[in-house]
Amino acid sequence: MTKIRWITAAALATLLSAAATAPAHASALAAGVADGFATGTTGGVGGATVTVDTTDELLEAIDTVGPLIIQVSGAIAITSKQGVRPNKTIVGLGSTAVISGGGFDFYRSSNVIVRNLTFVDAEDDAVNVGQESHHIWIDHNTFVRPVDGSVDIVRGADFVTVSWNHFAGTDKSMLIGHSDGAASTDVGHLRVSIHHNWFDGSRQRHPRVRFGEPVHVYNNYFDGNELYGVASTMNGGVLVEGNYFAGVAYPCFSTSGYADSAPGRLVQRNNVFTASGTCEAGGTVAEPSAYYSYTLDPPASVPALVQAGAGAGQI
């Protein structure tokens, strides 16, 4: 059984140092426009640009009404989950922008971009997309040691893309749909694209889905995930395609349900499984191509491509 890769302070310093020196992959450099379900998200375009390097400056900026591009310089400590108003771009400068101790919360927010940040030791979720928030793009970030989830997408949220992120030894990486009892708010929502992420020794929820359809999981590198890769439950509809699974005993759960949650639907195609188990699949799922166009990278190329391009410091 794969052991969780706990990230020590020394390992985190190495991670940040590597980000500072690694060249950005060409695809990552070009990815300056939201894609997948977050297509059309523009963030703070049209607003002023501010640079923040203190807690007070950051909290004031994310609470500002109207479009704003917020450049994060250096390490900033926050607590709990701090609300982000609509029409914001929050982007790290260079490769050493760190949000420590807390995270970002979206409550009926929209049109927000979060890029190029390292989230460390969030006392709850690092990024929580909730309460009918929509058009959120979470791109090229690194997640380290959150107490709860790295990214949660819940309570009727919709049109979200999670791309080119590095989940470094995290436990609960990504939850889509918070409760088995949330059908009234979640059915018909929770449409999410998840692509080119490095699930690096992370344990579970890559993602765990309830109700959402389609959730499109493509061209991700699943690397030594201890509990499972993807779980579709509560009649969620998940398409898993073009991914590379290495050392993952349980790549997918679906038709048997997971934990106390009822079964979901999952279609898998064109994936590579190396030293991994069988992806449990069944049922039909709405095609993401009905919503947006996309091009798959060859799954055999995914490990090199994603390790070279995912995470903070790669744009």
CSV table of C-alpha atoms in Angstrom, one decimal:
chain,number,residue,atom,x,y,z
A,1,MET,CA,0.0,0.0,0.0
A,2,THR,CA,1.3,3.4,-0.9
A,3,LYS,CA,2.1,5.6,2.0
A,4,ILE,CA,1.0,9.2,2.1
A,5,ARG,CA,3.8,11.6,1.3
A,6,TRP,CA,3.8,14.0,4.2
A,7,ILE,CA,5.4,17.3,3.3
A,8,THR,CA,8.0,18.6,5.8
A,9,ALA,CA,9.1,22.2,6.0
A,10,ALA,CA,12.4,21.2,4.3
A,11,ALA,CA,10.4,19.4,1.5
A,12,LEU,CA,8.2,22.5,1.1
A,13,ALA,CA,11.3,24.7,0.7
A,14,THR,CA,12.6,22.3,-1.9
A,15,LEU,CA,9.2,22.4,-3.7
A,16,LEU,CA,9.3,26.2,-3.8
A,17,SER,CA,12.9,26.2,-4.9
A,18,ALA,CA,12.1,23.8,-7.8
A,19,ALA,CA,9.2,26.0,-8.9
A,20,ALA,CA,11.5,29.0,-8.9
A,21,THR,CA,13.9,27.3,-11.3
A,22,ALA,CA,11.8,25.0,-13.4
A,23,PRO,CA,10.9,26.2,-16.9
A,24,ALA,CA,7.2,26.6,-17.7
A,25,HIS,CA,5.9,24.0,-20.2
A,26,ALA,CA,4.8,25.6,-23.4
A,27,SER,CA,1.2,24.5,-23.0
A,28,ALA,CA,1.2,26.0,-19.5
A,29,LEU,CA,2.6,29.3,-20.7
A,30,ALA,CA,-0.1,29.5,-23.4
A,31,ALA,CA,-2.9,28.7,-21.0
A,32,GLY,CA,-3.8,32.3,-20.1
A,33,VAL,CA,-7.5,31.8,-20.9
A,34,ALA,CA,-10.0,29.8,-18.9
A,35,ASP,CA,-11.1,26.6,-20.6
A,36,GLY,CA,-13.4,23.7,-19.9
A,37,PHE,CA,-16.5,24.6,-17.9
A,38,ALA,CA,-15.0,27.9,-16.8
A,39,THR,CA,-14.7,29.1,-20.4
A,40,GLY,CA,-15.6,32.8,-20.4
A,41,THR,CA,-14.3,33.5,-17.0
A,42,THR,CA,-12.3,36.8,-17.1
A,43,GLY,CA,-11.7,37.6,-13.5
A,44,GLY,CA,-10.6,41.1,-12.8
A,45,VAL,CA,-10.1,42.2,-16.4
A,46,GLY,CA,-11.2,45.8,-16.8
A,47,GLY,CA,-10.3,46.7,-13.3
A,48,ALA,CA,-7.2,48.1,-11.6
A,49,THR,CA,-4.1,46.1,-10.7
A,50,VAL,CA,-2.9,46.1,-7.1
A,51,THR,CA,0.0,44.3,-5.5
A,52,VAL,CA,-0.5,43.0,-2.0
A,53,ASP,CA,2.1,41.7,0.5
A,54,THR,CA,0.3,41.9,3.8
A,55,THR,CA,-2.7,40.2,5.3
A,56,ASP,CA,-4.7,43.4,5.6
A,57,GLU,CA,-4.0,44.4,2.0
A,58,LEU,CA,-5.0,41.0,0.7
A,59,LEU,CA,-8.3,40.9,2.7
A,60,GLU,CA,-9.2,44.4,1.6
A,61,ALA,CA,-8.6,43.6,-2.0
A,62,ILE,CA,-10.6,40.4,-2.2
A,63,ASP,CA,-13.5,42.2,-0.4
A,64,THR,CA,-13.5,45.1,-2.9
A,65,VAL,CA,-16.6,45.5,-5.0
A,66,GLY,CA,-16.0,45.5,-8.8
A,67,PRO,CA,-13.3,44.0,-11.0
A,68,LEU,CA,-9.7,43.9,-9.6
A,69,ILE,CA,-6.5,42.1,-10.5
A,70,ILE,CA,-4.8,41.2,-7.2
A,71,GLN,CA,-1.1,40.3,-7.5
A,72,VAL,CA,0.2,38.4,-4.4
A,73,SER,CA,3.8,39.1,-3.5
A,74,GLY,CA,5.6,36.7,-1.1
A,75,ALA,CA,4.0,34.8,1.8
A,76,ILE,CA,0.8,36.1,3.4
A,77,ALA,CA,-0.8,34.5,6.4
A,78,ILE,CA,-4.6,34.4,6.8
A,79,THR,CA,-7.0,32.5,9.0
A,80,SER,CA,-10.1,30.4,8.3
A,81,LYS,CA,-11.8,30.8,4.9
A,82,GLN,CA,-11.9,34.4,3.6
A,83,GLY,CA,-14.6,35.5,1.2
A,84,VAL,CA,-13.8,36.6,-2.3
A,85,ARG,CA,-16.2,38.9,-4.1
A,86,PRO,CA,-17.0,38.5,-7.9
A,87,ASN,CA,-14.8,39.7,-10.8
A,88,LYS,CA,-11.4,39.1,-9.2
A,89,THR,CA,-8.1,37.7,-10.5
A,90,ILE,CA,-5.9,36.5,-7.6
A,91,VAL,CA,-2.5,35.6,-9.0
A,92,GLY,CA,0.9,35.0,-7.4
A,93,LEU,CA,3.9,37.0,-8.6
A,94,GLY,CA,6.8,34.8,-9.6
A,95,SER,CA,7.2,31.5,-7.9
A,96,THR,CA,7.1,32.2,-4.1
A,97,ALA,CA,3.6,33.6,-3.5
A,98,VAL,CA,2.2,31.6,-0.6
A,99,ILE,CA,-1.1,31.7,1.3
A,100,SER,CA,-0.6,30.1,4.7
A,101,GLY,CA,-3.0,29.1,7.5
A,102,GLY,CA,-6.3,29.8,5.7
A,103,GLY,CA,-8.0,29.8,2.3
A,104,PHE,CA,-10.5,31.4,0.0
A,105,ASP,CA,-14.3,31.1,0.2
A,106,PHE,CA,-16.8,31.7,-2.6
A,107,TYR,CA,-20.3,32.5,-1.5
A,108,ARG,CA,-22.6,33.5,-4.4
A,109,SER,CA,-19.5,34.7,-6.1
A,110,SER,CA,-18.7,34.5,-9.8
A,111,ASN,CA,-16.1,35.2,-12.5
A,112,VAL,CA,-13.0,34.6,-10.3
A,113,ILE,CA,-9.5,33.4,-11.3
A,114,VAL,CA,-7.1,31.9,-8.7
A,115,ARG,CA,-3.6,31.2,-10.2
A,116,ASN,CA,0.0,30.6,-9.3
A,117,LEU,CA,-0.3,30.4,-5.5
A,118,THR,CA,0.9,27.8,-3.0
A,119,PHE,CA,-1.6,27.1,-0.3
A,120,VAL,CA,0.0,25.8,2.9
A,121,ASP,CA,-1.6,24.5,6.1
A,122,ALA,CA,-5.1,25.8,5.5
A,123,GLU,CA,-7.0,25.2,8.8
A,124,ASP,CA,-10.1,24.3,6.8
A,125,ASP,CA,-10.4,24.2,3.0
A,126,ALA,CA,-7.8,25.9,0.9
A,127,VAL,CA,-10.4,26.8,-1.8
A,128,ASN,CA,-14.1,26.4,-1.2
A,129,VAL,CA,-16.4,27.1,-4.2
A,130,GLY,CA,-19.9,27.1,-2.7
A,131,GLN,CA,-23.4,28.5,-2.5
A,132,GLU,CA,-24.3,28.9,-6.2
A,133,SER,CA,-20.9,30.4,-7.2
A,134,HIS,CA,-20.1,30.0,-10.8
A,135,HIS,CA,-17.4,30.5,-13.4
A,136,ILE,CA,-14.4,30.0,-11.2
A,137,TRP,CA,-11.0,29.0,-12.7
A,138,ILE,CA,-8.4,27.4,-10.3
A,139,ASP,CA,-5.2,27.1,-12.2
A,140,HIS,CA,-1.5,26.4,-11.6
A,141,ASN,CA,-1.6,26.3,-7.8
A,142,THR,CA,0.1,24.0,-5.3
A,143,PHE,CA,-1.7,22.6,-2.3
A,144,VAL,CA,0.1,21.4,0.8
A,145,ARG,CA,-1.3,20.0,4.1
A,146,PRO,CA,-4.8,21.5,4.2
A,147,VAL,CA,-6.6,20.3,7.3
A,148,ASP,CA,-9.7,19.5,5.2
A,149,GLY,CA,-10.1,19.8,1.4
A,150,SER,CA,-7.7,21.3,-1.0
A,151,VAL,CA,-10.6,22.3,-3.4
A,152,ASP,CA,-14.3,21.8,-2.5
A,153,ILE,CA,-17.0,22.6,-5.1
A,154,VAL,CA,-20.4,22.4,-3.3
A,155,ARG,CA,-23.9,23.7,-2.7
A,156,GLY,CA,-25.0,24.3,-6.3
A,157,ALA,CA,-21.8,25.7,-7.6
A,158,ASP,CA,-21.3,25.4,-11.3
A,159,PHE,CA,-19.1,26.0,-14.3
A,160,VAL,CA,-15.7,25.4,-12.6
A,161,THR,CA,-12.3,24.4,-14.1
A,162,VAL,CA,-9.5,23.0,-11.9
A,163,SER,CA,-6.4,22.8,-14.1
A,164,TRP,CA,-2.6,22.3,-13.9
A,165,ASN,CA,-2.5,22.1,-10.1
A,166,HIS,CA,-0.1,20.1,-7.9
A,167,PHE,CA,-1.7,18.3,-5.0
A,168,ALA,CA,1.4,17.5,-3.0
A,169,GLY,CA,0.7,14.7,-0.6
A,170,THR,CA,-2.8,16.0,0.3
A,171,ASP,CA,-5.4,13.9,2.0
A,172,LYS,CA,-8.9,15.1,0.8
A,173,SER,CA,-8.0,16.6,-2.5
A,174,MET,CA,-11.3,17.6,-4.2
A,175,LEU,CA,-14.9,17.2,-3.2
A,176,ILE,CA,-17.8,17.9,-5.6
A,177,GLY,CA,-21.1,17.8,-3.7
A,178,HIS,CA,-20.9,18.0,0.1
A,179,SER,CA,-23.7,15.7,1.2
A,180,ASP,CA,-25.9,12.8,0.2
A,181,GLY,CA,-28.9,14.9,1.1
A,182,ALA,CA,-28.1,17.9,-1.2
A,183,ALA,CA,-30.0,16.7,-4.3
A,184,SER,CA,-32.4,19.7,-4.3
A,185,THR,CA,-29.5,22.2,-4.7
A,186,ASP,CA,-27.0,20.1,-6.6
A,187,VAL,CA,-28.8,18.2,-9.3
A,188,GLY,CA,-28.4,20.0,-12.6
A,189,HIS,CA,-25.3,21.9,-11.3
A,190,LEU,CA,-21.7,21.0,-10.2
A,191,ARG,CA,-20.4,20.9,-13.8
A,192,VAL,CA,-16.6,20.8,-13.4
A,193,SER,CA,-13.6,20.2,-15.7
A,194,ILE,CA,-10.5,18.7,-14.0
A,195,HIS,CA,-7.5,18.5,-16.3
A,196,HIS,CA,-3.7,18.3,-16.2
A,197,ASN,CA,-3.4,18.1,-12.4
A,198,TRP,CA,-0.7,16.2,-10.6
A,199,PHE,CA,-2.2,14.1,-7.8
A,200,ASP,CA,1.1,13.5,-6.2
A,201,GLY,CA,0.9,10.9,-3.4
A,202,SER,CA,-2.5,12.4,-2.5
A,203,ARG,CA,-4.8,10.0,-0.8
A,204,GLN,CA,-8.4,10.4,-2.0
A,205,ARG,CA,-11.0,12.5,-3.7
A,206,HIS,CA,-9.6,13.2,-7.2
A,207,PRO,CA,-12.5,14.0,-7.1
A,208,ARG,CA,-15.3,12.4,-5.0
A,209,VAL,CA,-18.5,13.4,-6.8
A,210,ARG,CA,-22.2,13.5,-5.7
A,211,PHE,CA,-24.9,14.6,-8.2
A,212,GLY,CA,-22.7,16.6,-10.6
A,213,GLU,CA,-22.9,15.9,-14.3
A,214,PRO,CA,-20.9,16.0,-16.4
A,215,VAL,CA,-17.7,16.1,-14.3
A,216,HIS,CA,-14.9,15.8,-16.9
A,217,VAL,CA,-11.6,14.3,-15.5
A,218,TYR,CA,-9.0,14.3,-18.3
A,219,ASN,CA,-5.3,14.2,-18.8
A,220,ASN,CA,-4.4,14.1,-15.1
A,221,TYR,CA,-1.5,12.2,-13.5
A,222,PHE,CA,-2.7,10.0,-10.7
A,223,ASP,CA,0.5,9.1,-8.9
A,224,GLY,CA,0.5,6.6,-6.0
A,225,ASN,CA,-2.9,7.5,-4.5
A,226,GLU,CA,-3.5,5.4,-1.4
A,227,LEU,CA,-7.2,5.1,-1.1
A,228,TYR,CA,-8.6,5.8,-4.5
A,229,GLY,CA,-8.5,8.0,-7.6
A,230,VAL,CA,-12.1,9.0,-8.7
A,231,ALA,CA,-15.4,8.2,-7.0
A,232,SER,CA,-18.8,8.9,-8.6
A,233,THR,CA,-21.7,8.5,-6.2
A,234,MET,CA,-25.3,9.6,-5.8
A,235,ASN,CA,-26.1,9.3,-9.5
A,236,GLY,CA,-23.3,11.7,-10.4
A,237,GLY,CA,-22.0,11.4,-14.0
A,238,VAL,CA,-18.2,11.4,-14.5
A,239,LEU,CA,-16.2,11.0,-17.7
A,240,VAL,CA,-12.6,9.8,-17.0
A,241,GLU,CA,-10.5,10.0,-20.1
A,242,GLY,CA,-6.9,10.2,-21.2
A,243,ASN,CA,-5.5,10.0,-17.7
A,244,TYR,CA,-2.4,8.1,-16.4
A,245,PHE,CA,-2.8,6.1,-13.3
A,246,ALA,CA,0.4,4.8,-11.7
A,247,GLY,CA,0.4,2.7,-8.5
A,248,VAL,CA,-3.3,3.3,-7.8
A,249,ALA,CA,-5.0,0.2,-6.4
A,250,TYR,CA,-8.5,1.6,-6.8
A,251,PRO,CA,-8.5,4.0,-9.7
A,252,CYS,CA,-12.4,4.4,-9.8
A,253,PHE,CA,-15.5,3.7,-7.7
A,254,SER,CA,-18.9,4.1,-9.2
A,255,THR,CA,-21.5,1.3,-9.6
A,256,SER,CA,-20.8,0.0,-6.1
A,257,GLY,CA,-21.0,3.5,-4.5
A,258,TYR,CA,-18.5,4.6,-2.0
A,259,ALA,CA,-18.6,4.7,1.8
A,260,ASP,CA,-22.3,5.4,2.7
A,261,SER,CA,-23.1,7.1,-0.7
A,262,ALA,CA,-25.2,5.4,-3.4
A,263,PRO,CA,-23.8,4.4,-6.8
A,264,GLY,CA,-22.9,6.9,-9.5
A,265,ARG,CA,-22.3,6.6,-13.2
A,266,LEU,CA,-18.8,6.7,-14.7
A,267,VAL,CA,-17.5,6.2,-18.2
A,268,GLN,CA,-13.8,5.6,-18.7
A,269,ARG,CA,-11.9,5.6,-21.9
A,270,ASN,CA,-8.4,5.9,-23.3
A,271,ASN,CA,-6.7,5.8,-19.9
A,272,VAL,CA,-3.4,4.2,-19.0
A,273,PHE,CA,-3.1,2.0,-15.9
A,274,THR,CA,0.3,1.0,-14.6
A,275,ALA,CA,0.7,-1.1,-11.5
A,276,SER,CA,-2.9,-0.2,-10.8
A,277,GLY,CA,-6.3,-1.9,-10.3
A,278,THR,CA,-9.4,-1.8,-12.4
A,279,CYS,CA,-11.4,1.3,-13.0
A,280,GLU,CA,-15.0,0.5,-11.9
A,281,ALA,CA,-17.3,2.0,-14.6
A,282,GLY,CA,-20.9,1.8,-15.6
A,283,GLY,CA,-23.8,3.7,-17.0
A,284,THR,CA,-23.8,6.6,-19.4
A,285,VAL,CA,-22.7,10.2,-18.9
A,286,ALA,CA,-23.4,13.4,-20.7
A,287,GLU,CA,-20.6,14.4,-23.1
A,288,PRO,CA,-18.6,17.5,-22.1
A,289,SER,CA,-18.1,18.2,-25.8
A,290,ALA,CA,-21.8,19.3,-25.9
A,291,TYR,CA,-20.6,22.2,-23.7
A,292,TYR,CA,-17.1,23.0,-24.9
A,293,SER,CA,-14.4,21.8,-27.3
A,294,TYR,CA,-11.2,20.3,-26.1
A,295,THR,CA,-8.2,18.3,-27.3
A,296,LEU,CA,-6.7,15.4,-25.4
A,297,ASP,CA,-3.0,14.9,-25.0
A,298,PRO,CA,-1.9,11.3,-25.5
A,299,PRO,CA,-2.2,9.6,-22.1
A,300,ALA,CA,1.2,8.1,-22.3
A,301,SER,CA,2.7,11.6,-22.3
A,302,VAL,CA,0.7,12.8,-19.3
A,303,PRO,CA,3.2,12.1,-16.5
A,304,ALA,CA,6.1,14.0,-18.1
A,305,LEU,CA,3.8,16.8,-19.3
A,306,VAL,CA,2.0,17.3,-16.0
A,307,GLN,CA,5.2,17.1,-13.8
A,308,ALA,CA,6.8,19.7,-16.0
A,309,GLY,CA,3.9,22.1,-16.1
A,310,ALA,CA,1.6,21.7,-13.0
A,311,GLY,CA,1.7,23.8,-9.9
A,312,ALA,CA,2.7,27.3,-8.8
A,313,GLY,CA,5.7,28.8,-10.5
A,314,GLN,CA,4.9,27.3,-13.9
A,315,ILE,CA,3.2,30.2,-15.7
